[in-house]
Amino acid sequence: MTYASRKTQLEIPEGVLLGHALVARLADGLGIRVFFIKGPASVLQGLREAKLSADVDVFVDSAGLEDLLEGLHERGWRERPVDPDRTVPTHSITVHHPGWPCCIDIHFRFPGMEKPERDCFESLWANTETLSLAGQRLKIPAKELGVLFLALHALRAPALPASQHELEYLTDLTRREDMSEALLELAGATGSLAAVRPFLEGLLPRTIAVVWPEPSTEWCNRMAAQEPGSARLAAIFQAPWSEKPRMVWGALFPRPEVFLSGNIYADMSLVGQLRQHRARWARFIRALPRIIRGLRKLLSSGS
């Protein structure tokens, strides 16, 4: 499928184009199924307004994840440091290259989609199409699936102005192109009914009755983690007592990887780390009233 009328209106950084081509060729050579989400493809499909892409987002069949990472490692790509005490399950691995102007985010699951990884991927793969980009024939989500990805991404932080704008845009598009029933089917197949409910419920015909499941603890924690430190505090509250001391220590004295996960070029000298500790605590104190409100809401929900 082509979207030629939109291509002339979208400027795609060369590094992003080449990143798509690199991953597509590597995956094809290794026999790994991948498709590209968000980014320029979603603009070309008319799912979001034109915006510059800063990185490459690719979804991989989890069975081929290690082989894809190994192939990138052989080409000089390295995994970005992550917080060793992360409080929500990881859903992607970010790799970077010193000679490349963008990162590659390799997704093997997606927040809000809670079917088992392999089952979920089969449902996703069955709803992809092909797009010509960067001299390659790339697999991308079909339009309805693209809407589901973008809606779930925005619903992780629905109070942000950018998320609200995205959800309004997707709402208008869904109504205009009558996608709501297809979205309902996809949400059921991927286990994302609970997460996508705030977006989808008001778009469905009144004749359709849906049994909406309760949001999972993971999704509730993600929703509560809107402020610096909120996810870690929620995890400490929910953890067994035997785990709490270790988690509190990690919150008070984070490992260097915590700083590098936000900025791989962070100053890791003694003075640099002290400055980052100070900035971290300043952000936490400013956000504390909102964190407390979020925790009260989360705990009252029984999660």
PDB file of C-alpha atoms in Angstrom:
ATOM      1  CA  MET A   1       0.000   0.000   0.000  1.00  0.00           C
ATOM      2  CA  THR A   2       1.281   3.489  -0.772  1.00  0.00           C
ATOM      3  CA  TYR A   3       0.529   6.896   0.661  1.00  0.00           C
ATOM      4  CA  ALA A   4       2.215   9.025  -1.992  1.00  0.00           C
ATOM      5  CA  SER A   5       0.009  12.089  -1.480  1.00  0.00           C
ATOM      6  CA  ARG A   6       1.316  12.486   2.063  1.00  0.00           C
ATOM      7  CA  LYS A   7       4.983  11.755   1.427  1.00  0.00           C
ATOM      8  CA  THR A   8       5.716  15.165   0.009  1.00  0.00           C
ATOM      9  CA  GLN A   9       4.322  16.800   3.159  1.00  0.00           C
ATOM     10  CA  LEU A  10       6.525  14.860   5.593  1.00  0.00           C
ATOM     11  CA  GLU A  11      10.197  15.457   6.236  1.00  0.00           C
ATOM     12  CA  ILE A  12      11.890  12.369   7.648  1.00  0.00           C
ATOM     13  CA  PRO A  13      15.424  12.712   9.070  1.00  0.00           C
ATOM     14  CA  GLU A  14      17.948  10.686   7.103  1.00  0.00           C
ATOM     15  CA  GLY A  15      19.066   8.795  10.211  1.00  0.00           C
ATOM     16  CA  VAL A  16      15.508   7.638  10.857  1.00  0.00           C
ATOM     17  CA  LEU A  17      15.042   6.534   7.245  1.00  0.00           C
ATOM     18  CA  LEU A  18      18.314   4.618   7.286  1.00  0.00           C
ATOM     19  CA  GLY A  19      17.434   3.125  10.677  1.00  0.00           C
ATOM     20  CA  HIS A  20      14.219   1.689   9.253  1.00  0.00           C
ATOM     21  CA  ALA A  21      16.118   0.274   6.281  1.00  0.00           C
ATOM     22  CA  LEU A  22      18.834  -1.234   8.501  1.00  0.00           C
ATOM     23  CA  VAL A  23      16.404  -3.048  10.784  1.00  0.00           C
ATOM     24  CA  ALA A  24      14.219  -4.224   7.901  1.00  0.00           C
ATOM     25  CA  ARG A  25      17.165  -5.699   5.975  1.00  0.00           C
ATOM     26  CA  LEU A  26      18.696  -7.276   9.065  1.00  0.00           C
ATOM     27  CA  ALA A  27      15.418  -8.848  10.172  1.00  0.00           C
ATOM     28  CA  ASP A  28      14.668 -10.079   6.665  1.00  0.00           C
ATOM     29  CA  GLY A  29      18.123 -11.664   6.402  1.00  0.00           C
ATOM     30  CA  LEU A  30      17.660 -13.414   9.742  1.00  0.00           C
ATOM     31  CA  GLY A  31      14.102 -14.535   8.989  1.00  0.00           C
ATOM     32  CA  ILE A  32      12.660 -12.504  11.890  1.00  0.00           C
ATOM     33  CA  ARG A  33       9.204 -10.966  11.700  1.00  0.00           C
ATOM     34  CA  VAL A  34       9.174  -7.260  12.520  1.00  0.00           C
ATOM     35  CA  PHE A  35       6.901  -4.323  11.805  1.00  0.00           C
ATOM     36  CA  PHE A  36       7.317  -0.610  12.464  1.00  0.00           C
ATOM     37  CA  ILE A  37       5.002   1.349  14.758  1.00  0.00           C
ATOM     38  CA  LYS A  38       4.315   5.031  15.376  1.00  0.00           C
ATOM     39  CA  GLY A  39       6.905   7.217  13.628  1.00  0.00           C
ATOM     40  CA  PRO A  40       6.642   8.358   9.988  1.00  0.00           C
ATOM     41  CA  ALA A  41       4.389   5.478   8.931  1.00  0.00           C
ATOM     42  CA  SER A  42       1.576   6.707  11.199  1.00  0.00           C
ATOM     43  CA  VAL A  43       1.830  10.180   9.656  1.00  0.00           C
ATOM     44  CA  LEU A  44       1.789   8.764   6.141  1.00  0.00           C
ATOM     45  CA  GLN A  45      -1.335   6.797   7.052  1.00  0.00           C
ATOM     46  CA  GLY A  46      -3.042   9.938   8.330  1.00  0.00           C
ATOM     47  CA  LEU A  47      -3.178   8.687  11.917  1.00  0.00           C
ATOM     48  CA  ARG A  48      -1.425  11.719  13.376  1.00  0.00           C
ATOM     49  CA  GLU A  49      -0.386  15.165  12.286  1.00  0.00           C
ATOM     50  CA  ALA A  50       3.031  15.666  10.696  1.00  0.00           C
ATOM     51  CA  LYS A  51       5.861  15.603  13.227  1.00  0.00           C
ATOM     52  CA  LEU A  52       9.566  14.833  13.143  1.00  0.00           C
ATOM     53  CA  SER A  53      10.537  11.355  14.270  1.00  0.00           C
ATOM     54  CA  ALA A  54      13.467  11.224  16.658  1.00  0.00           C
ATOM     55  CA  ASP A  55      14.004   7.458  16.645  1.00  0.00           C
ATOM     56  CA  VAL A  56      12.887   4.170  15.096  1.00  0.00           C
ATOM     57  CA  ASP A  57      10.164   2.101  16.788  1.00  0.00           C
ATOM     58  CA  VAL A  58      10.021  -1.517  15.703  1.00  0.00           C
ATOM     59  CA  PHE A  59       7.927  -4.399  17.062  1.00  0.00           C
ATOM     60  CA  VAL A  60       9.608  -7.812  16.926  1.00  0.00           C
ATOM     61  CA  ASP A  61       8.389 -11.353  17.352  1.00  0.00           C
ATOM     62  CA  SER A  62       9.812 -12.181  20.800  1.00  0.00           C
ATOM     63  CA  ALA A  63      11.129 -15.496  19.451  1.00  0.00           C
ATOM     64  CA  GLY A  64      13.591 -13.528  17.316  1.00  0.00           C
ATOM     65  CA  LEU A  65      14.456 -10.787  19.808  1.00  0.00           C
ATOM     66  CA  GLU A  66      17.851 -12.130  20.876  1.00  0.00           C
ATOM     67  CA  ASP A  67      18.922 -12.830  17.290  1.00  0.00           C
ATOM     68  CA  LEU A  68      17.942  -9.304  16.228  1.00  0.00           C
ATOM     69  CA  LEU A  69      19.867  -7.800  19.146  1.00  0.00           C
ATOM     70  CA  GLU A  70      22.912  -9.927  18.345  1.00  0.00           C
ATOM     71  CA  GLY A  71      22.809  -8.769  14.728  1.00  0.00           C
ATOM     72  CA  LEU A  72      22.698  -5.131  15.831  1.00  0.00           C
ATOM     73  CA  HIS A  73      25.521  -5.706  18.330  1.00  0.00           C
ATOM     74  CA  GLU A  74      27.678  -7.055  15.499  1.00  0.00           C
ATOM     75  CA  ARG A  75      27.065  -3.769  13.663  1.00  0.00           C
ATOM     76  CA  GLY A  76      28.170  -1.610  16.587  1.00  0.00           C
ATOM     77  CA  TRP A  77      24.833  -0.977  18.302  1.00  0.00           C
ATOM     78  CA  ARG A  78      24.713  -1.157  22.096  1.00  0.00           C
ATOM     79  CA  GLU A  79      21.854  -1.390  24.563  1.00  0.00           C
ATOM     80  CA  ARG A  80      21.057   1.796  26.403  1.00  0.00           C
ATOM     81  CA  PRO A  81      21.543   1.529  30.201  1.00  0.00           C
ATOM     82  CA  VAL A  82      18.347   0.893  32.141  1.00  0.00           C
ATOM     83  CA  ASP A  83      17.317   1.362  35.746  1.00  0.00           C
ATOM     84  CA  PRO A  84      18.187  -2.007  37.368  1.00  0.00           C
ATOM     85  CA  ASP A  85      15.382  -1.449  39.893  1.00  0.00           C
ATOM     86  CA  ARG A  86      12.701  -0.547  37.338  1.00  0.00           C
ATOM     87  CA  THR A  87       9.277  -0.850  38.900  1.00  0.00           C
ATOM     88  CA  VAL A  88       7.148  -1.795  35.885  1.00  0.00           C
ATOM     89  CA  PRO A  89       7.869  -4.681  33.492  1.00  0.00           C
ATOM     90  CA  THR A  90      10.004  -3.699  30.536  1.00  0.00           C
ATOM     91  CA  HIS A  91       8.369  -3.707  27.120  1.00  0.00           C
ATOM     92  CA  SER A  92      11.208  -2.583  24.859  1.00  0.00           C
ATOM     93  CA  ILE A  93      14.971  -2.397  24.532  1.00  0.00           C
ATOM     94  CA  THR A  94      16.621   0.767  23.242  1.00  0.00           C
ATOM     95  CA  VAL A  95      19.882   0.509  21.303  1.00  0.00           C
ATOM     96  CA  HIS A  96      22.172   3.317  20.209  1.00  0.00           C
ATOM     97  CA  HIS A  97      25.232   3.706  17.994  1.00  0.00           C
ATOM     98  CA  PRO A  98      27.979   6.334  18.448  1.00  0.00           C
ATOM     99  CA  GLY A  99      27.908   7.110  14.732  1.00  0.00           C
ATOM    100  CA  TRP A 100      24.118   7.179  14.325  1.00  0.00           C
ATOM    101  CA  PRO A 101      21.926  10.233  14.984  1.00  0.00           C
ATOM    102  CA  CYS A 102      18.960   8.303  16.400  1.00  0.00           C
ATOM    103  CA  CYS A 103      18.141   5.348  18.641  1.00  0.00           C
ATOM    104  CA  ILE A 104      16.181   2.207  17.816  1.00  0.00           C
ATOM    105  CA  ASP A 105      13.435   1.141  20.234  1.00  0.00           C
ATOM    106  CA  ILE A 106      12.819  -2.589  19.884  1.00  0.00           C
ATOM    107  CA  HIS A 107       9.394  -3.515  21.280  1.00  0.00           C
ATOM    108  CA  PHE A 108       8.518  -7.107  22.134  1.00  0.00           C
ATOM    109  CA  ARG A 109       5.307  -6.167  23.984  1.00  0.00           C
ATOM    110  CA  PHE A 110       3.264  -3.007  24.335  1.00  0.00           C
ATOM    111  CA  PRO A 111       1.846  -1.480  27.544  1.00  0.00           C
ATOM    112  CA  GLY A 112      -1.882  -2.083  27.732  1.00  0.00           C
ATOM    113  CA  MET A 113      -1.791  -5.175  25.507  1.00  0.00           C
ATOM    114  CA  GLU A 114      -1.878  -7.995  28.040  1.00  0.00           C
ATOM    115  CA  LYS A 115      -2.336 -11.193  26.076  1.00  0.00           C
ATOM    116  CA  PRO A 116       0.732 -13.513  26.233  1.00  0.00           C
ATOM    117  CA  GLU A 117       3.516 -12.168  24.009  1.00  0.00           C
ATOM    118  CA  ARG A 118       3.391 -14.861  21.338  1.00  0.00           C
ATOM    119  CA  ASP A 119      -0.408 -14.898  21.082  1.00  0.00           C
ATOM    120  CA  CYS A 120      -0.515 -11.120  20.996  1.00  0.00           C
ATOM    121  CA  PHE A 121       2.125 -10.932  18.265  1.00  0.00           C
ATOM    122  CA  GLU A 122       0.195 -13.330  16.035  1.00  0.00           C
ATOM    123  CA  SER A 123      -2.880 -11.096  16.299  1.00  0.00           C
ATOM    124  CA  LEU A 124      -0.769  -8.025  15.548  1.00  0.00           C
ATOM    125  CA  TRP A 125       1.020  -9.642  12.603  1.00  0.00           C
ATOM    126  CA  ALA A 126      -2.310 -10.619  11.064  1.00  0.00           C
ATOM    127  CA  ASN A 127      -3.224  -6.927  11.001  1.00  0.00           C
ATOM    128  CA  THR A 128      -0.204  -5.485   9.207  1.00  0.00           C
ATOM    129  CA  GLU A 129       0.247  -4.107   5.721  1.00  0.00           C
ATOM    130  CA  THR A 130       3.202  -3.070   3.565  1.00  0.00           C
ATOM    131  CA  LEU A 131       4.525   0.450   2.973  1.00  0.00           C
ATOM    132  CA  SER A 132       7.336   1.627   0.688  1.00  0.00           C
ATOM    133  CA  LEU A 133       9.785   3.746   2.685  1.00  0.00           C
ATOM    134  CA  ALA A 134      13.559   4.246   2.675  1.00  0.00           C
ATOM    135  CA  GLY A 135      13.914   2.052  -0.403  1.00  0.00           C
ATOM    136  CA  GLN A 136      12.380  -0.841   1.512  1.00  0.00           C
ATOM    137  CA  ARG A 137       9.036  -2.578   1.647  1.00  0.00           C
ATOM    138  CA  LEU A 138       8.271  -2.195   5.361  1.00  0.00           C
ATOM    139  CA  LYS A 139       5.623  -3.948   7.404  1.00  0.00           C
ATOM    140  CA  ILE A 140       3.483  -1.502   9.397  1.00  0.00           C
ATOM    141  CA  PRO A 141       0.203  -1.818  11.347  1.00  0.00           C
ATOM    142  CA  ALA A 142      -2.995  -1.655   9.332  1.00  0.00           C
ATOM    143  CA  LYS A 143      -4.815   1.599   9.954  1.00  0.00           C
ATOM    144  CA  GLU A 144      -7.080   0.353  12.753  1.00  0.00           C
ATOM    145  CA  LEU A 145      -4.188  -1.289  14.572  1.00  0.00           C
ATOM    146  CA  GLY A 146      -2.152   1.885  14.178  1.00  0.00           C
ATOM    147  CA  VAL A 147      -4.956   3.786  15.929  1.00  0.00           C
ATOM    148  CA  LEU A 148      -4.929   1.257  18.779  1.00  0.00           C
ATOM    149  CA  PHE A 149      -1.165   1.632  19.269  1.00  0.00           C
ATOM    150  CA  LEU A 150      -1.337   5.433  19.320  1.00  0.00           C
ATOM    151  CA  ALA A 151      -4.383   5.511  21.612  1.00  0.00           C
ATOM    152  CA  LEU A 152      -2.745   3.183  24.148  1.00  0.00           C
ATOM    153  CA  HIS A 153       0.445   5.243  24.024  1.00  0.00           C
ATOM    154  CA  ALA A 154      -1.477   8.470  24.716  1.00  0.00           C
ATOM    155  CA  LEU A 155      -3.587   6.860  27.456  1.00  0.00           C
ATOM    156  CA  ARG A 156      -0.445   6.143  29.493  1.00  0.00           C
ATOM    157  CA  ALA A 157      -0.274   9.880  30.267  1.00  0.00           C
ATOM    158  CA  PRO A 158      -3.745  11.221  29.410  1.00  0.00           C
ATOM    159  CA  ALA A 159      -3.338  14.484  31.333  1.00  0.00           C
ATOM    160  CA  LEU A 160      -0.522  15.720  29.097  1.00  0.00           C
ATOM    161  CA  PRO A 161      -1.648  18.298  26.509  1.00  0.00           C
ATOM    162  CA  ALA A 162       0.104  16.337  23.742  1.00  0.00           C
ATOM    163  CA  SER A 163      -1.770  13.161  24.729  1.00  0.00           C
ATOM    164  CA  GLN A 164      -5.091  14.971  24.870  1.00  0.00           C
ATOM    165  CA  HIS A 165      -4.495  16.411  21.415  1.00  0.00           C
ATOM    166  CA  GLU A 166      -3.555  12.973  20.065  1.00  0.00           C
ATOM    167  CA  LEU A 167      -6.665  11.357  21.552  1.00  0.00           C
ATOM    168  CA  GLU A 168      -8.911  14.086  20.127  1.00  0.00           C
ATOM    169  CA  TYR A 169      -7.354  13.597  16.695  1.00  0.00           C
ATOM    170  CA  LEU A 170      -7.792   9.804  16.897  1.00  0.00           C
ATOM    171  CA  THR A 171     -11.381  10.188  18.126  1.00  0.00           C
ATOM    172  CA  ASP A 172     -12.314  12.320  15.114  1.00  0.00           C
ATOM    173  CA  LEU A 173     -10.573   9.896  12.769  1.00  0.00           C
ATOM    174  CA  THR A 174     -12.272   6.836  14.290  1.00  0.00           C
ATOM    175  CA  ARG A 175     -15.703   8.419  13.966  1.00  0.00           C
ATOM    176  CA  ARG A 176     -15.063   9.686  10.448  1.00  0.00           C
ATOM    177  CA  GLU A 177     -13.849   6.318   9.175  1.00  0.00           C
ATOM    178  CA  ASP A 178     -16.171   4.176  11.308  1.00  0.00           C
ATOM    179  CA  MET A 179     -13.384   2.153  12.932  1.00  0.00           C
ATOM    180  CA  SER A 180     -14.844   1.584  16.392  1.00  0.00           C
ATOM    181  CA  GLU A 181     -16.019  -2.011  15.907  1.00  0.00           C
ATOM    182  CA  ALA A 182     -12.730  -3.037  14.288  1.00  0.00           C
ATOM    183  CA  LEU A 183     -10.889  -1.426  17.212  1.00  0.00           C
ATOM    184  CA  LEU A 184     -13.064  -3.365  19.655  1.00  0.00           C
ATOM    185  CA  GLU A 185     -12.151  -6.630  17.933  1.00  0.00           C
ATOM    186  CA  LEU A 186      -8.443  -5.781  17.981  1.00  0.00           C
ATOM    187  CA  ALA A 187      -8.592  -4.730  21.631  1.00  0.00           C
ATOM    188  CA  GLY A 188     -10.135  -8.065  22.527  1.00  0.00           C
ATOM    189  CA  ALA A 189      -7.575 -10.022  20.507  1.00  0.00           C
ATOM    190  CA  THR A 190      -4.634  -8.220  22.146  1.00  0.00           C
ATOM    191  CA  GLY A 191      -6.003  -8.057  25.693  1.00  0.00           C
ATOM    192  CA  SER A 192      -6.201  -4.268  25.713  1.00  0.00           C
ATOM    193  CA  LEU A 193      -9.908  -3.767  26.423  1.00  0.00           C
ATOM    194  CA  ALA A 194      -9.350  -2.456  29.951  1.00  0.00           C
ATOM    195  CA  ALA A 195      -6.606  -0.033  28.966  1.00  0.00           C
ATOM    196  CA  VAL A 196      -8.313   1.372  25.877  1.00  0.00           C
ATOM    197  CA  ARG A 197     -11.766   1.697  27.441  1.00  0.00           C
ATOM    198  CA  PRO A 198     -11.542   5.470  28.179  1.00  0.00           C
ATOM    199  CA  PHE A 199     -10.905   6.092  24.483  1.00  0.00           C
ATOM    200  CA  LEU A 200     -13.114   3.460  22.874  1.00  0.00           C
ATOM    201  CA  GLU A 201     -16.230   3.211  25.041  1.00  0.00           C
ATOM    202  CA  GLY A 202     -17.842   6.442  23.844  1.00  0.00           C
ATOM    203  CA  LEU A 203     -17.153   5.627  20.182  1.00  0.00           C
ATOM    204  CA  LEU A 204     -19.056   2.328  20.037  1.00  0.00           C
ATOM    205  CA  PRO A 205     -22.676   2.090  18.856  1.00  0.00           C
ATOM    206  CA  ARG A 206     -25.130   1.852  21.736  1.00  0.00           C
ATOM    207  CA  THR A 207     -26.341  -1.491  20.410  1.00  0.00           C
ATOM    208  CA  ILE A 208     -23.002  -3.113  21.272  1.00  0.00           C
ATOM    209  CA  ALA A 209     -22.711  -4.359  24.842  1.00  0.00           C
ATOM    210  CA  VAL A 210     -19.175  -4.867  26.104  1.00  0.00           C
ATOM    211  CA  VAL A 211     -18.010  -6.555  29.290  1.00  0.00           C
ATOM    212  CA  TRP A 212     -15.054  -4.367  30.207  1.00  0.00           C
ATOM    213  CA  PRO A 213     -12.414  -6.114  32.341  1.00  0.00           C
ATOM    214  CA  GLU A 214     -10.742  -4.384  35.261  1.00  0.00           C
ATOM    215  CA  PRO A 215      -7.363  -2.772  34.562  1.00  0.00           C
ATOM    216  CA  SER A 216      -4.374  -4.855  35.619  1.00  0.00           C
ATOM    217  CA  THR A 217      -2.065  -3.830  38.436  1.00  0.00           C
ATOM    218  CA  GLU A 218       0.656  -3.127  35.863  1.00  0.00           C
ATOM    219  CA  TRP A 219      -1.584  -0.726  33.934  1.00  0.00           C
ATOM    220  CA  CYS A 220      -2.790   0.973  37.126  1.00  0.00           C
ATOM    221  CA  ASN A 221       0.826   1.467  38.172  1.00  0.00           C
ATOM    222  CA  ARG A 222       1.682   2.977  34.798  1.00  0.00           C
ATOM    223  CA  MET A 223      -1.277   5.328  35.049  1.00  0.00           C
ATOM    224  CA  ALA A 224      -0.229   6.347  38.552  1.00  0.00           C
ATOM    225  CA  ALA A 225       3.374   6.942  37.481  1.00  0.00           C
ATOM    226  CA  GLN A 226       2.857  10.419  36.078  1.00  0.00           C
ATOM    227  CA  GLU A 227       5.365  12.195  38.311  1.00  0.00           C
ATOM    228  CA  PRO A 228       9.072  11.680  39.113  1.00  0.00           C
ATOM    229  CA  GLY A 229       9.362   8.912  41.700  1.00  0.00           C
ATOM    230  CA  SER A 230       5.679   7.965  41.708  1.00  0.00           C
ATOM    231  CA  ALA A 231       6.168   4.537  40.109  1.00  0.00           C
ATOM    232  CA  ARG A 232       8.906   3.660  42.589  1.00  0.00           C
ATOM    233  CA  LEU A 233       6.800   4.711  45.580  1.00  0.00           C
ATOM    234  CA  ALA A 234       3.818   2.720  44.324  1.00  0.00           C
ATOM    235  CA  ALA A 235       6.014  -0.350  43.896  1.00  0.00           C
ATOM    236  CA  ILE A 236       7.397   0.050  47.426  1.00  0.00           C
ATOM    237  CA  PHE A 237       3.874   0.215  48.880  1.00  0.00           C
ATOM    238  CA  GLN A 238       2.836  -2.925  46.972  1.00  0.00           C
ATOM    239  CA  ALA A 239       6.000  -4.968  47.612  1.00  0.00           C
ATOM    240  CA  PRO A 240       6.319  -7.641  50.324  1.00  0.00           C
ATOM    241  CA  TRP A 241       7.869  -6.347  53.550  1.00  0.00           C
ATOM    242  CA  SER A 242      11.000  -8.404  52.927  1.00  0.00           C
ATOM    243  CA  GLU A 243      11.628  -6.423  49.718  1.00  0.00           C
ATOM    244  CA  LYS A 244      10.871  -2.935  51.006  1.00  0.00           C
ATOM    245  CA  PRO A 245      14.278  -2.124  52.612  1.00  0.00           C
ATOM    246  CA  ARG A 246      16.183  -2.959  49.416  1.00  0.00           C
ATOM    247  CA  MET A 247      13.770  -0.895  47.323  1.00  0.00           C
ATOM    248  CA  VAL A 248      13.922   2.086  49.672  1.00  0.00           C
ATOM    249  CA  TRP A 249      17.741   1.970  49.584  1.00  0.00           C
ATOM    250  CA  GLY A 250      17.655   1.906  45.780  1.00  0.00           C
ATOM    251  CA  ALA A 251      15.322   4.908  45.742  1.00  0.00           C
ATOM    252  CA  LEU A 252      17.525   6.923  48.085  1.00  0.00           C
ATOM    253  CA  PHE A 253      20.832   5.939  46.515  1.00  0.00           C
ATOM    254  CA  PRO A 254      20.220   5.021  42.860  1.00  0.00           C
ATOM    255  CA  ARG A 255      22.870   3.265  40.830  1.00  0.00           C
ATOM    256  CA  PRO A 256      24.653   5.149  38.034  1.00  0.00           C
ATOM    257  CA  GLU A 257      22.545   3.324  35.429  1.00  0.00           C
ATOM    258  CA  VAL A 258      19.520   5.311  36.614  1.00  0.00           C
ATOM    259  CA  PHE A 259      21.115   8.549  35.428  1.00  0.00           C
ATOM    260  CA  LEU A 260      22.463   7.000  32.234  1.00  0.00           C
ATOM    261  CA  SER A 261      19.037   5.595  31.356  1.00  0.00           C
ATOM    262  CA  GLY A 262      17.788   9.153  30.958  1.00  0.00           C
ATOM    263  CA  ASN A 263      20.896  10.519  29.276  1.00  0.00           C
ATOM    264  CA  ILE A 264      23.653   8.264  27.965  1.00  0.00           C
ATOM    265  CA  TYR A 265      25.957  11.306  27.917  1.00  0.00           C
ATOM    266  CA  ALA A 266      25.330  12.213  31.564  1.00  0.00           C
ATOM    267  CA  ASP A 267      28.325  13.483  33.556  1.00  0.00           C
ATOM    268  CA  MET A 268      29.217  10.519  35.773  1.00  0.00           C
ATOM    269  CA  SER A 269      32.075  12.188  37.651  1.00  0.00           C
ATOM    270  CA  LEU A 270      31.597  12.567  41.408  1.00  0.00           C
ATOM    271  CA  VAL A 271      30.568  16.205  41.002  1.00  0.00           C
ATOM    272  CA  GLY A 272      28.298  15.328  38.092  1.00  0.00           C
ATOM    273  CA  GLN A 273      26.521  12.614  40.048  1.00  0.00           C
ATOM    274  CA  LEU A 274      26.043  14.918  43.046  1.00  0.00           C
ATOM    275  CA  ARG A 275      24.442  17.502  40.771  1.00  0.00           C
ATOM    276  CA  GLN A 276      22.122  14.891  39.315  1.00  0.00           C
ATOM    277  CA  HIS A 277      21.145  13.669  42.793  1.00  0.00           C
ATOM    278  CA  ARG A 278      20.291  17.263  43.732  1.00  0.00           C
ATOM    279  CA  ALA A 279      18.230  17.785  40.576  1.00  0.00           C
ATOM    280  CA  ARG A 280      16.483  14.445  41.125  1.00  0.00           C
ATOM    281  CA  TRP A 281      15.437  15.356  44.653  1.00  0.00           C
ATOM    282  CA  ALA A 282      14.315  18.818  43.530  1.00  0.00           C
ATOM    283  CA  ARG A 283      12.020  17.266  40.895  1.00  0.00           C
ATOM    284  CA  PHE A 284      10.661  14.815  43.445  1.00  0.00           C
ATOM    285  CA  ILE A 285       9.898  17.495  46.065  1.00  0.00           C
ATOM    286  CA  ARG A 286       8.149  19.715  43.512  1.00  0.00           C
ATOM    287  CA  ALA A 287       6.006  16.798  42.403  1.00  0.00           C
ATOM    288  CA  LEU A 288       5.306  15.404  45.889  1.00  0.00           C
ATOM    289  CA  PRO A 289       1.752  16.813  46.319  1.00  0.00           C
ATOM    290  CA  ARG A 290       0.701  15.295  42.978  1.00  0.00           C
ATOM    291  CA  ILE A 291       2.458  12.030  43.813  1.00  0.00           C
ATOM    292  CA  ILE A 292       0.511  11.739  47.070  1.00  0.00           C
ATOM    293  CA  ARG A 293      -2.783  12.338  45.263  1.00  0.00           C
ATOM    294  CA  GLY A 294      -1.893   9.667  42.704  1.00  0.00           C
ATOM    295  CA  LEU A 295      -0.909   7.144  45.364  1.00  0.00           C
ATOM    296  CA  ARG A 296      -4.137   7.710  47.271  1.00  0.00           C
ATOM    297  CA  LYS A 297      -6.099   7.082  44.096  1.00  0.00           C
ATOM    298  CA  LEU A 298      -4.095   3.953  43.299  1.00  0.00           C
ATOM    299  CA  LEU A 299      -4.373   2.498  46.808  1.00  0.00           C
ATOM    300  CA  SER A 300      -8.082   3.274  47.042  1.00  0.00           C
ATOM    301  CA  SER A 301      -8.656   1.316  43.840  1.00  0.00           C
ATOM    302  CA  GLY A 302      -7.476  -1.802  45.647  1.00  0.00           C
ATOM    303  CA  SER A 303      -4.529  -2.371  43.273  1.00  0.00           C
TER     304      SER A 303
END
